């Protein structure tokens, strides 16, 4: 909204009113110019004009007062850059405005009964406009830019026509709205999505329900640092969070390349706790429908067995969006069968139901014409219908991954039908081979971890007051990888001692169940109590994530956080203490 100026303040008045600028509040008649700012009471945030690196433009924004590296969290005029001669003020009618010569950009546009309003920058980073009775008329938290701060919302409220979504910058030097938007899906699944223009770029696997009330990113649920809450009513749904420790600085940003990053200010730099999508295979429908993605192979997309590229020409040119279609249509009945894919990350969108057996699950897919595949674990039968999106094939030596049964027409099933005893033998042999591979991988890894320590330590006699020491610094680079990492050494405990401390993981010691496995109370010989997180085998959590996480918790030796004493990795068990 750009409109002609209706009035112009005398220069003298400006000089006079700007005198007492080092405050947290702008009142009618006050102005900010390109070199004056307001600062929140606790000196957390600063509001004023800023100039992006290598840019001649000026913007009104909010940034961390004491952080120089990538500090901007909010921008008032993303679409309307101004010059150094602009002012930011409260207009006669009580609205926030940016004036440059005769041009006015209205940051807020409200009709107010009384123009006696004031704008205050809070320590949360929220700029609030209040009337004389201190009722909030407007707040910057309701108009997010690219940064999702504690206390902000991600979602929508249809009653007040509000959408809390986050739009990337065009580039790192250009805050104007970019291609990527972080938002909450308004469908029943309530997933978090990154849109690239109008197309889905990434969506969280997890949806927000009553039970799994945790964020997609696994790490912070175990850090016990973030308190996420999800509100869902008929007209409104949003995700919000706060941080238990009020001196911790953390935020989410959606950057110009479409990466959603979770950052924590630690040791004078932004540490990245998480970044999504982690790799191209996680980009929504990167390989199109009915294909599998594996970043270890080249090209990274391939059609599922029994499928062929929908457009061979596009496919061969590395454009996989068209996906794959069936070589032979399903017969919708007895002539169809299943092809087993092992070690996959399951496709998106499925329905899960409880069944008595594998056979029940198999037949419920077989008898349903629209079923295109199923997966079965512990009585949970997941059924996919229609297209299969984002199936990922993991390498054989990866310790995570699930079995997926792909429904195919009989003619597309493997022609060399082995006799069942042959089949059984093959299965047994491959199980043994796989187990050997894992066991040796684990052994190699354990040797690496243990280094001089010969065996896992005894948790029961561990001195809780000892804390892990920070050691060598290591930096990894790469778009899809964690950019900044410090290694810390963490003690490794024996499984038997962990088991003893938790009374054999007894139910009475169970404290709760997180998204990635149960948490137990453990008791040490000296009476100290510890929390023991046993990562579930289905969590899909690999060693790398566990290691990253353990290192992260190790780094975060904060008084209010649960301290990481160590971990235990033995056989299939991955445990954090
Ligand atoms: C902004 O206001 C301050 C305080 O009144 C003044 O010293 C400074 O010269 C002004 N800067 C510009 C660019 O007008
Ligand atoms: C504006 O409101 C403040 C209280 O928020 C009050 O102290 C002040 O006197 C009011 N000013 C006018 C001109 O009414
Ligand atoms: C502030 O409160 C007073 C007394 O309740 C009321 O008369 C007045 O209209 C209120 N002002 C605004 C702007 O709501
Ligand atoms: C954003 O979209 C435009 C138009 O589709 C494209 O030219 C540009 O490369 C995109 N930018 C990024 C960072 O993807
Ligand atoms: C977590 O956040 C919710 C909603 O803001 C709040 O009601 C609850 O008290 C918070 N929990 C803790 C432990 O701070
Ligand atoms: C943080 O919390 C402590 C105790 O609750 C309080 O004394 C302190 O003022 C708070 N700090 C900030 C910056 O809010
Ligand atoms: C593939 O993904 C794995 C796990 O996400 C990662 O460790 C590896 O570096 C990726 N490889 C490539 C070539 O991107
Ligand atoms: C993928 O397979 C499903 C189920 O067989 C089918 O409905 C869909 O049309 C296929 N997609 C493409 C792009 O051929
Ligand atoms: C097939 O399964 C889907 C998903 O479970 C269900 O919505 C549909 O009604 C089923 N169709 C038949 C014919 O059972
Ligand atoms: C089966 O589903 C239930 C409810 O959806 C869930 O609590 C449980 O963890 C699932 N079990 C497995 C092995 O996935
Ligand atoms: C898995 O195998 C591939 C190729 O055989 C190898 O490059 C990779 O390092 C192995 N990964 C692990 C974790 O052993
Ligand atoms: C196994 O696959 C998962 C999912 O892609 C990946 O995150 C993990 O790093 C892999 N683990 C190994 C040891 O390659």
XYZ file of C-alpha atoms and ligand atoms in Angstrom:
745
model
C 0.000 0.000 0.000
C 1.700 3.171 -1.155
C -0.233 6.376 -0.959
C 0.540 10.070 -1.202
C 1.554 11.851 1.893
C -1.120 13.892 3.505
C 1.041 15.864 5.829
C 4.671 16.543 6.522
C 6.335 17.081 9.863
C 8.543 20.111 10.349
C 12.208 19.121 10.480
C 12.723 20.920 13.807
C 10.071 18.834 15.500
C 11.782 15.670 14.298
C 15.115 16.663 15.751
C 13.467 17.384 19.047
C 11.422 14.206 19.290
C 14.206 11.849 18.282
C 16.288 12.975 21.226
C 15.179 10.309 23.679
C 15.345 7.358 21.309
C 17.072 4.703 23.429
C 13.815 3.242 24.683
C 11.592 0.325 23.869
C 8.543 2.315 22.798
C 7.571 4.604 19.949
C 4.808 7.083 20.717
C 2.832 9.380 18.455
C 5.211 12.060 17.257
C 8.310 9.872 17.768
C 10.235 8.803 14.722
C 12.995 6.419 13.920
C 15.384 7.476 11.201
C 17.958 5.272 9.476
C 20.386 5.627 12.360
C 18.125 5.512 15.405
C 16.573 2.412 16.947
C 14.491 1.226 19.849
C 15.710 -1.614 22.046
C 13.635 -4.025 24.122
C 13.881 -3.693 27.905
C 16.132 -6.713 28.390
C 18.240 -5.707 25.346
C 17.289 -8.853 23.483
C 15.971 -7.243 20.312
C 16.373 -3.991 18.430
C 13.994 -2.309 15.989
C 15.064 0.103 13.293
C 16.281 0.470 9.738
C 18.785 -2.025 8.396
C 20.581 -2.527 5.139
C 21.203 -6.081 3.912
C 24.805 -6.812 2.918
C 25.645 -5.550 -0.579
C 22.278 -3.869 -0.908
C 21.503 -0.178 -1.294
C 18.012 -0.703 0.101
C 16.833 0.046 3.604
C 14.211 -1.947 5.484
C 12.529 -1.552 8.843
C 13.154 -4.689 10.822
C 13.723 -6.361 14.161
C 17.025 -8.082 14.914
C 18.862 -9.651 17.835
C 20.550 -6.786 19.640
C 23.680 -8.692 20.565
C 24.096 -11.025 17.611
C 25.921 -9.873 14.499
C 25.611 -13.041 12.429
C 22.331 -13.267 10.499
C 20.398 -11.364 13.167
C 17.233 -10.168 11.378
C 14.007 -11.841 12.491
C 11.253 -9.610 11.133
C 10.773 -7.080 8.350
C 8.010 -4.505 8.067
C 8.397 -3.593 4.404
C 9.678 -6.632 2.511
C 8.086 -5.499 -0.720
C 8.876 -1.816 -0.397
C 12.524 -1.074 0.225
C 13.293 2.536 1.061
C 16.355 4.789 1.168
C 18.353 6.243 4.043
C 16.070 9.277 4.119
C 13.014 7.325 5.343
C 11.362 7.510 8.765
C 9.371 5.022 10.786
C 6.633 6.474 12.959
C 3.090 6.333 14.290
C 0.814 8.408 12.120
C -1.878 10.841 13.275
C -4.494 8.127 12.963
C -2.515 5.693 15.103
C -1.062 3.437 12.415
C 2.564 2.412 11.925
C 4.031 3.984 8.811
C 7.256 4.292 6.897
C 7.612 7.635 5.163
C 10.046 8.536 2.496
C 9.560 11.986 1.106
C 5.962 12.092 -0.010
C 5.583 8.322 -0.142
C 3.968 6.478 2.752
C 4.050 2.741 3.361
C 1.396 1.712 5.860
C 2.716 -1.141 8.020
C -0.630 -1.340 9.749
C -3.917 -0.146 8.340
C -6.555 0.067 11.017
C -9.380 2.422 11.783
C -8.950 3.392 15.397
C -11.352 5.335 17.571
C -8.493 7.008 19.344
C -5.034 7.702 17.945
C -3.291 7.645 21.324
C -1.377 4.420 20.666
C 2.162 3.291 21.358
C 4.381 0.638 19.796
C 6.590 -1.367 22.141
C 9.307 -3.838 21.270
C 9.226 -6.752 23.699
C 12.078 -9.047 24.700
C 10.357 -11.841 22.819
C 10.964 -9.950 19.565
C 7.305 -9.008 19.264
C 6.429 -5.432 18.327
C 3.042 -4.623 19.795
C 0.791 -1.682 19.101
C -1.375 -0.804 22.097
C -4.052 1.731 22.819
C -4.115 3.913 25.899
C -5.793 1.129 27.880
C -2.942 -1.219 26.914
C -5.170 -3.420 24.754
C -3.135 -4.966 21.955
C -4.335 -3.671 18.583
C -1.711 -5.288 16.406
C 1.438 -7.375 16.846
C 4.290 -8.245 14.524
C 4.059 -11.916 15.633
C 0.836 -12.099 13.629
C 2.665 -11.054 10.478
C 5.687 -13.339 10.351
C 8.569 -12.920 7.945
C 10.971 -15.858 7.624
C 11.730 -16.471 11.289
C 9.623 -18.553 13.653
C 10.509 -17.426 17.173
C 9.373 -18.902 20.477
C 5.862 -17.606 21.134
C 4.986 -17.299 17.462
C 2.436 -19.470 15.706
C 2.515 -21.673 12.644
C -0.989 -22.309 11.377
C -4.175 -20.446 10.660
C -7.346 -19.037 12.140
C -10.161 -18.805 9.633
C -12.381 -16.758 11.960
C -10.040 -13.792 11.877
C -8.663 -14.593 8.404
C -5.200 -15.041 9.826
C -2.514 -17.244 8.421
C 0.708 -17.644 10.262
C 3.078 -18.816 7.589
C 6.680 -18.001 6.926
C 8.123 -16.892 3.613
C 11.773 -17.159 2.665
C 13.890 -14.262 1.485
C 14.510 -14.057 -2.240
C 18.227 -14.425 -1.606
C 20.468 -13.954 1.396
C 20.793 -10.247 0.520
C 17.231 -9.667 -0.580
C 14.478 -9.865 2.027
C 11.672 -9.579 -0.507
C 9.386 -12.635 -0.482
C 11.111 -15.678 -2.024
C 9.855 -18.943 -3.475
C 9.448 -20.961 -0.304
C 6.687 -20.853 2.303
C 6.536 -22.750 5.560
C 2.951 -23.450 6.542
C 0.598 -25.804 8.266
C -1.515 -28.042 6.069
C -5.159 -27.168 6.591
C -6.235 -30.699 5.661
C -7.030 -33.333 8.264
C -3.417 -34.443 8.432
C -2.077 -31.155 9.744
C 1.402 -31.719 8.461
C 4.011 -29.032 8.319
C 4.765 -28.192 4.723
C 7.250 -26.219 2.730
C 5.737 -24.950 -0.497
C 7.779 -23.951 -3.518
C 5.389 -21.510 -5.132
C 2.162 -23.518 -5.308
C 3.836 -26.924 -5.299
C 4.607 -28.962 -2.220
C 8.358 -29.032 -1.714
C 8.544 -30.949 1.537
C 6.081 -32.203 4.074
C 6.633 -33.641 7.485
C 5.994 -37.328 7.835
C 4.306 -36.811 11.124
C 0.953 -35.200 11.461
C -0.278 -33.535 14.590
C -2.712 -35.637 16.465
C -3.806 -35.813 20.042
C -1.243 -38.394 20.909
C 1.889 -37.729 18.949
C 2.232 -34.239 20.157
C 5.776 -33.585 19.130
C 7.523 -31.866 16.336
C 8.849 -33.556 13.248
C 12.408 -32.911 14.239
C 13.296 -35.614 16.697
C 16.097 -33.874 18.471
C 14.355 -31.212 20.478
C 11.813 -33.529 21.978
C 14.669 -35.261 23.690
C 16.561 -32.141 24.569
C 13.750 -31.227 26.940
C 14.319 -27.662 25.945
C 11.354 -26.887 23.730
C 7.737 -26.968 24.789
C 5.694 -27.440 21.641
C 1.966 -27.216 21.797
C -0.569 -27.783 19.123
C -3.960 -26.138 19.211
C -6.661 -27.488 16.949
C -10.253 -26.377 17.013
C -12.821 -26.140 14.270
C -11.633 -22.840 12.813
C -8.147 -22.632 14.083
C -5.082 -24.818 14.155
C -1.604 -23.802 15.020
C 1.655 -25.001 16.395
C 3.471 -22.845 18.881
C 6.399 -23.366 21.168
C 8.387 -21.840 23.917
C 11.739 -22.590 25.468
C 11.895 -23.590 29.093
C 15.116 -21.735 29.699
C 14.446 -18.061 29.101
C 18.068 -17.203 28.328
C 18.339 -19.708 25.478
C 18.245 -18.130 22.024
C 16.785 -20.341 19.369
C 14.667 -20.012 16.270
C 13.470 -21.632 13.074
C 14.037 -20.012 9.713
C 13.018 -20.862 6.200
C 15.896 -19.805 3.973
C 16.110 -18.742 0.351
C 17.033 -22.255 -0.799
C 13.962 -23.789 0.835
C 15.735 -25.230 3.877
C 13.878 -25.146 7.158
C 16.525 -24.719 9.824
C 16.345 -24.946 13.560
C 19.110 -22.864 15.050
C 20.500 -22.412 18.520
C 22.860 -19.649 19.595
C 25.689 -21.432 21.336
C 29.326 -20.427 21.880
C 28.848 -17.268 19.824
C 27.606 -18.950 16.708
C 24.414 -20.379 15.274
C 24.460 -24.140 15.768
C 22.117 -25.975 13.511
C 20.018 -28.466 15.418
C 18.154 -29.560 12.360
C 17.567 -28.822 8.732
C 14.817 -30.116 6.478
C 14.644 -31.492 3.862
C 17.822 -33.361 4.761
C 18.495 -34.683 1.301
C 16.872 -34.628 -2.167
C 15.025 -37.885 -1.478
C 13.028 -36.057 1.177
C 11.868 -33.344 -1.179
C 8.206 -34.037 -1.765
C 7.660 -36.208 -4.847
C 11.216 -35.554 -6.026
C 11.071 -38.774 -8.033
C 7.404 -38.446 -8.949
C 4.844 -41.146 -8.186
C 5.497 -44.893 -7.988
C 9.248 -44.600 -7.868
C 11.919 -45.089 -5.291
C 14.611 -42.662 -4.302
C 18.052 -43.576 -3.097
C 20.714 -40.962 -2.783
C 23.354 -43.676 -2.990
C 22.480 -44.618 -6.549
C 22.827 -42.764 -9.795
C 20.408 -41.543 -11.001
C 18.889 -41.227 -7.565
C 15.392 -42.076 -8.826
C 14.261 -45.411 -10.169
C 10.887 -46.880 -11.005
C 9.479 -49.434 -8.599
C 9.565 -53.030 -9.848
C 6.695 -53.563 -12.290
C 6.625 -49.875 -13.207
C 8.131 -47.941 -16.098
C 8.791 -44.207 -16.517
C 5.637 -42.334 -17.498
C 7.737 -40.283 -19.857
C 10.955 -41.975 -20.892
C 12.222 -38.806 -22.476
C 11.825 -36.639 -19.371
C 13.046 -39.429 -17.133
C 16.247 -39.898 -19.089
C 16.866 -36.180 -18.932
C 16.765 -36.305 -15.148
C 13.273 -34.830 -14.802
C 11.509 -37.362 -12.618
C 8.345 -35.414 -11.792
C 6.115 -37.417 -14.139
C 6.866 -40.524 -12.128
C 6.251 -44.107 -13.159
C 3.214 -46.051 -14.263
C 2.381 -49.735 -14.184
C 3.636 -52.026 -16.914
C 0.512 -54.112 -16.426
C -2.671 -53.045 -14.708
C -3.742 -54.846 -11.568
C -6.275 -57.595 -12.101
C -7.994 -56.606 -8.907
C -8.316 -60.067 -7.471
C -6.572 -63.339 -7.109
C -4.122 -62.793 -9.912
C -2.368 -59.988 -8.141
C 0.502 -60.533 -5.786
C 3.131 -58.740 -3.774
C 6.716 -57.851 -4.298
C 8.722 -57.370 -1.124
C 10.914 -54.282 -0.870
C 13.187 -54.367 2.153
C 14.852 -51.501 3.978
C 12.662 -48.751 2.696
C 11.421 -45.549 4.224
C 7.697 -45.917 3.688
C 5.798 -43.712 1.250
C 3.701 -40.812 2.486
C 0.012 -40.962 3.378
C -1.368 -44.217 4.581
C -4.089 -45.599 6.763
C -3.129 -47.727 9.719
C -5.396 -50.276 11.293
C -4.863 -52.957 13.861
C -5.112 -56.534 12.619
C -4.521 -59.952 14.086
C -1.837 -61.174 11.740
C 0.330 -60.510 8.749
C -2.066 -62.594 6.679
C -5.008 -60.379 7.590
C -3.083 -57.327 6.537
C -2.035 -58.945 3.288
C -5.532 -60.030 2.394
C -7.070 -56.668 3.275
C -4.776 -55.147 0.668
C -5.304 -57.934 -1.819
C -9.081 -57.689 -1.687
C -9.150 -53.918 -2.003
C -8.725 -52.853 -5.624
C -7.407 -49.431 -4.757
C -4.720 -50.774 -2.420
C -1.269 -50.401 -3.937
C 0.807 -51.787 -1.100
C 1.020 -52.512 2.600
C 3.402 -52.731 5.502
C 2.987 -54.757 8.673
C 4.661 -54.368 12.078
C 3.433 -55.687 15.378
C -0.234 -55.930 14.408
C -0.198 -52.553 12.767
C -1.321 -52.829 9.199
C -0.619 -49.789 7.023
C -2.355 -49.583 3.689
C -1.518 -47.328 0.780
C -3.980 -46.467 -1.937
C -3.245 -44.909 -5.317
C 0.116 -43.325 -5.980
C 3.143 -44.048 -3.878
C 5.055 -40.885 -3.063
C 8.466 -40.562 -1.443
C 9.371 -44.173 -1.022
C 13.049 -44.255 -0.177
C 15.331 -47.195 -0.624
C 18.037 -47.407 2.022
C 21.319 -49.195 1.399
C 21.444 -52.804 2.642
C 23.932 -51.969 5.345
C 21.697 -49.318 6.886
C 20.318 -50.398 10.239
C 16.909 -48.743 9.818
C 14.194 -49.226 7.227
C 11.007 -51.235 6.970
C 9.566 -53.931 4.739
C 7.069 -52.792 2.163
C 4.857 -55.087 0.096
C 4.162 -53.651 -3.323
C 1.066 -54.939 -5.078
C 1.664 -56.010 -8.655
C -0.166 -57.839 -11.388
C 0.874 -61.488 -11.573
C 2.629 -60.886 -14.881
C 4.898 -58.322 -13.275
C 5.855 -60.484 -10.353
C 9.238 -62.171 -10.595
C 8.987 -64.828 -13.250
C 11.474 -67.225 -11.711
C 9.066 -68.498 -9.068
C 11.103 -70.326 -6.520
C 9.657 -73.230 -4.597
C 8.693 -72.276 -1.095
C 11.447 -74.262 0.571
C 13.958 -72.623 -1.720
C 12.437 -69.313 -0.799
C 12.675 -70.054 2.873
C 16.315 -70.978 2.483
C 16.989 -67.736 0.647
C 15.282 -65.780 3.368
C 17.244 -67.510 6.100
C 20.522 -67.034 4.277
C 19.842 -63.372 3.629
C 18.811 -62.832 7.219
C 22.077 -64.370 8.369
C 24.079 -62.362 5.870
C 22.309 -59.153 6.826
C 22.768 -59.824 10.509
C 26.422 -60.508 9.993
C 26.794 -57.272 8.105
C 25.064 -55.359 10.881
C 26.907 -57.067 13.651
C 30.228 -56.328 12.025
C 29.186 -52.771 11.269
C 28.236 -52.381 14.895
C 31.428 -53.957 16.107
C 33.553 -51.722 13.912
C 31.648 -48.774 15.111
C 31.778 -49.755 18.735
C 35.506 -50.206 18.542
C 35.690 -46.690 17.168
C 33.561 -45.325 19.959
C 35.206 -47.168 22.735
C 38.735 -46.330 21.641
C 40.617 -46.904 24.875
C 37.625 -47.927 26.921
C 37.432 -51.647 26.692
C 33.857 -52.332 27.680
C 30.782 -50.259 28.355
C 31.100 -48.735 31.785
C 28.950 -49.767 34.683
C 26.086 -47.305 34.898
C 25.173 -48.333 38.427
C 28.414 -47.104 39.920
C 28.735 -44.060 37.677
C 29.480 -40.710 39.327
C 26.719 -38.443 38.086
C 28.698 -35.305 38.897
C 31.282 -36.095 36.235
C 30.506 -34.374 32.974
C 31.678 -35.076 29.491
C 34.581 -32.989 28.292
C 34.535 -30.983 25.127
C 37.135 -32.099 22.690
C 38.201 -31.608 19.154
C 36.319 -29.418 16.750
C 35.206 -30.682 13.408
C 33.488 -28.969 10.537
C 31.468 -30.582 7.815
C 30.119 -28.719 4.859
C 27.465 -29.528 2.320
C 23.993 -28.443 1.530
C 22.253 -31.487 2.852
C 24.390 -31.957 5.874
C 24.754 -30.615 9.309
C 27.065 -27.707 8.833
C 28.559 -27.253 12.194
C 29.515 -29.919 14.585
C 31.667 -30.239 17.576
C 32.589 -33.610 18.858
C 32.298 -34.423 22.477
C 33.181 -37.637 24.173
C 30.396 -39.373 25.949
C 30.632 -42.398 28.170
C 29.364 -45.704 26.861
C 27.546 -47.912 29.324
C 26.990 -51.627 29.256
C 23.505 -52.819 28.467
C 23.417 -55.090 31.495
C 24.081 -52.188 33.851
C 21.430 -50.031 32.180
C 19.002 -52.892 32.409
C 19.791 -53.391 36.079
C 19.351 -49.697 36.829
C 15.874 -49.695 35.318
C 14.862 -52.991 36.888
C 14.945 -54.663 33.520
C 13.007 -51.823 31.874
C 10.089 -52.589 34.118
C 6.719 -51.060 33.497
C 6.671 -49.453 36.933
C 9.811 -47.550 36.017
C 8.369 -46.268 32.790
C 8.073 -42.492 32.893
C 6.489 -41.975 29.542
C 6.594 -42.623 25.891
C 8.076 -40.166 23.455
C 7.788 -40.327 19.736
C 10.896 -42.409 19.397
C 10.610 -44.776 22.282
C 9.856 -45.099 25.958
C 11.643 -43.321 28.802
C 12.404 -45.153 32.040
C 13.520 -44.091 35.452
C 16.802 -45.621 36.505
C 18.380 -45.748 39.930
C 22.122 -45.821 40.541
C 23.874 -47.354 43.529
C 24.419 -43.979 45.175
C 20.741 -43.221 44.869
C 20.955 -40.823 41.913
C 18.055 -41.029 39.520
C 18.538 -41.011 35.788
C 16.206 -40.954 32.807
C 16.818 -43.703 30.296
C 15.526 -43.299 26.779
C 15.322 -46.555 24.895
C 15.025 -45.738 21.223
C 12.445 -47.893 19.606
C 13.617 -50.136 16.841
C 10.906 -48.776 14.605
C 11.982 -45.202 15.077
C 14.140 -45.388 11.984
C 16.811 -43.653 13.908
C 20.227 -44.478 12.632
C 23.506 -44.309 14.402
C 24.419 -41.017 12.767
C 21.384 -39.262 14.179
C 21.974 -40.747 17.576
C 25.592 -39.647 17.508
C 24.687 -36.130 16.392
C 22.097 -35.900 19.038
C 24.278 -37.245 21.773
C 26.965 -34.767 20.830
C 24.468 -31.969 20.804
C 23.109 -32.782 24.222
C 26.686 -33.183 25.372
C 27.419 -29.655 24.206
C 24.332 -28.263 25.841
C 25.355 -28.585 29.421
C 22.722 -26.200 30.583
C 21.566 -26.125 34.160
C 17.922 -26.523 33.270
C 18.371 -29.175 30.661
C 18.542 -32.836 31.257
C 22.228 -33.649 31.139
C 23.467 -36.419 28.932
C 25.405 -38.884 31.022
C 26.132 -41.260 28.225
C 24.692 -43.809 25.942
C 24.503 -47.508 25.462
C 24.737 -49.213 22.148
C 24.672 -52.953 22.227
C 23.144 -55.351 19.777
C 19.956 -53.646 18.548
C 19.720 -51.373 21.507
C 20.311 -47.663 21.310
C 19.856 -45.946 24.623
C 20.441 -42.438 25.891
C 20.969 -41.847 29.617
C 18.659 10.507 13.023
O 18.315 11.112 14.252
C 19.433 11.321 15.098
C 18.942 11.826 16.436
O 18.080 12.894 16.285
C 20.367 12.309 14.426
O 21.499 12.566 15.262
C 20.833 11.749 13.097
O 21.620 12.694 12.405
C 19.639 11.374 12.257
N 20.125 10.641 11.111
C 19.692 10.845 9.880
C 20.303 10.016 8.817
O 18.836 11.661 9.647
C -2.026 8.604 25.913
O -2.101 7.447 26.726
C -1.156 7.431 27.795
C -1.329 6.120 28.521
O -1.059 5.057 27.676
C -1.410 8.615 28.702
O -0.448 8.631 29.732
C -1.331 9.885 27.898
O -1.700 11.002 28.724
C -2.290 9.852 26.724
N -2.076 11.022 25.900
C -3.090 11.731 25.410
C -2.720 12.906 24.572
O -4.244 11.419 25.644
C -10.220 2.989 27.549
O -10.988 2.717 28.701
C -11.906 3.734 28.993
C -12.567 3.418 30.315
O -12.930 2.091 30.373
C -12.923 3.871 27.856
O -13.835 4.892 28.123
C -12.178 4.180 26.590
O -13.068 4.183 25.487
C -11.122 3.139 26.333
N -10.317 3.521 25.179
C -10.157 2.744 24.115
C -9.331 3.284 23.031
O -10.669 1.622 24.036
C 12.326 -19.206 -7.683
O 11.399 -19.379 -8.735
C 11.811 -18.766 -9.943
C 10.687 -18.932 -10.951
O 10.171 -20.224 -10.902
C 13.115 -19.405 -10.427
O 13.546 -18.781 -11.597
C 14.177 -19.242 -9.340
O 15.357 -19.896 -9.725
C 13.679 -19.812 -8.029
N 14.639 -19.566 -6.986
C 15.078 -20.514 -6.180
C 16.052 -20.080 -5.142
O 14.707 -21.671 -6.260
C 3.978 -25.537 27.534
O 3.235 -24.639 26.757
C 1.848 -24.621 27.039
C 1.161 -23.706 26.057
O 1.860 -22.505 25.903
C 1.650 -24.169 28.493
O 0.284 -24.189 28.782
C 2.397 -25.102 29.397
O 2.306 -24.639 30.716
C 3.855 -25.175 29.011
N 4.502 -26.170 29.819
C 5.558 -25.903 30.566
C 6.076 -27.040 31.362
O 6.070 -24.798 30.587
C 14.517 -15.646 33.353
O 13.851 -16.289 34.410
C 14.377 -15.928 35.684
C 13.673 -16.758 36.723
O 12.388 -17.135 36.328
C 14.143 -14.415 35.896
O 14.680 -14.044 37.143
C 14.838 -13.657 34.794
O 14.559 -12.287 34.902
C 14.373 -14.132 33.443
N 15.170 -13.502 32.421
C 14.626 -12.953 31.332
C 15.578 -12.369 30.360
O 13.425 -12.996 31.115
C 22.556 -39.941 1.531
O 21.857 -39.873 2.750
C 22.605 -40.259 3.888
C 21.712 -40.268 5.075
O 20.740 -39.292 5.023
C 23.777 -39.317 4.033
O 24.556 -39.720 5.133
C 24.612 -39.344 2.774
O 25.637 -38.400 2.849
C 23.771 -39.027 1.557
N 24.552 -39.203 0.362
C 24.554 -38.313 -0.631
C 25.373 -38.663 -1.825
O 23.907 -37.268 -0.583
C 1.000 -44.806 -9.772
O 0.347 -45.999 -9.391
C -0.989 -45.792 -8.968
C -1.509 -47.090 -8.419
O -1.280 -48.112 -9.319
C -1.823 -45.268 -10.118
O -3.130 -45.010 -9.683
C -1.201 -43.984 -10.627
O -1.868 -43.532 -11.775
C 0.262 -44.187 -10.935
N 0.855 -42.900 -11.245
C 1.340 -42.602 -12.461
C 1.985 -41.265 -12.610
O 1.266 -43.360 -13.378
C -10.012 -49.735 0.111
O -9.206 -49.173 1.133
C -9.389 -47.791 1.308
C -8.421 -47.365 2.355
O -8.409 -48.240 3.437
C -10.822 -47.510 1.700
O -11.013 -46.113 1.815
C -11.751 -48.052 0.642
O -13.058 -47.878 1.055
C -11.458 -49.528 0.427
N -12.262 -50.000 -0.678
C -12.942 -51.128 -0.611
C -13.684 -51.502 -1.824
O -12.930 -51.810 0.394
C 0.925 -49.491 16.257
O -0.026 -48.454 16.266
C -0.249 -47.912 17.543
C -1.379 -46.928 17.441
O -1.379 -46.302 16.191
C 1.040 -47.280 18.048
O 0.857 -46.769 19.325
C 2.128 -48.321 18.068
O 3.364 -47.716 18.435
C 2.276 -48.953 16.723
N 3.247 -50.029 16.800
C 4.230 -50.138 15.940
C 5.132 -51.295 16.152
O 4.410 -49.341 15.031
C 27.363 -49.156 3.197
O 27.862 -49.691 2.000
C 28.310 -48.704 1.082
C 28.699 -49.403 -0.208
O 28.849 -50.755 -0.034
C 29.493 -47.958 1.685
O 29.925 -46.956 0.789
C 29.018 -47.316 2.970
O 30.096 -46.666 3.604
C 28.444 -48.350 3.906
N 27.870 -47.646 5.037
C 28.017 -48.087 6.272
C 27.385 -47.282 7.328
O 28.630 -49.109 6.547
C 20.221 -44.973 7.260
O 19.213 -44.307 6.567
C 18.711 -43.175 7.247
C 17.576 -42.609 6.457
O 17.990 -42.099 5.246
C 19.822 -42.172 7.384
O 19.338 -41.034 8.032
C 20.943 -42.784 8.157
O 22.015 -41.888 8.225
C 21.400 -44.061 7.484
N 22.368 -44.717 8.322
C 23.515 -45.173 7.857
C 24.386 -45.845 8.849
O 23.830 -45.037 6.688
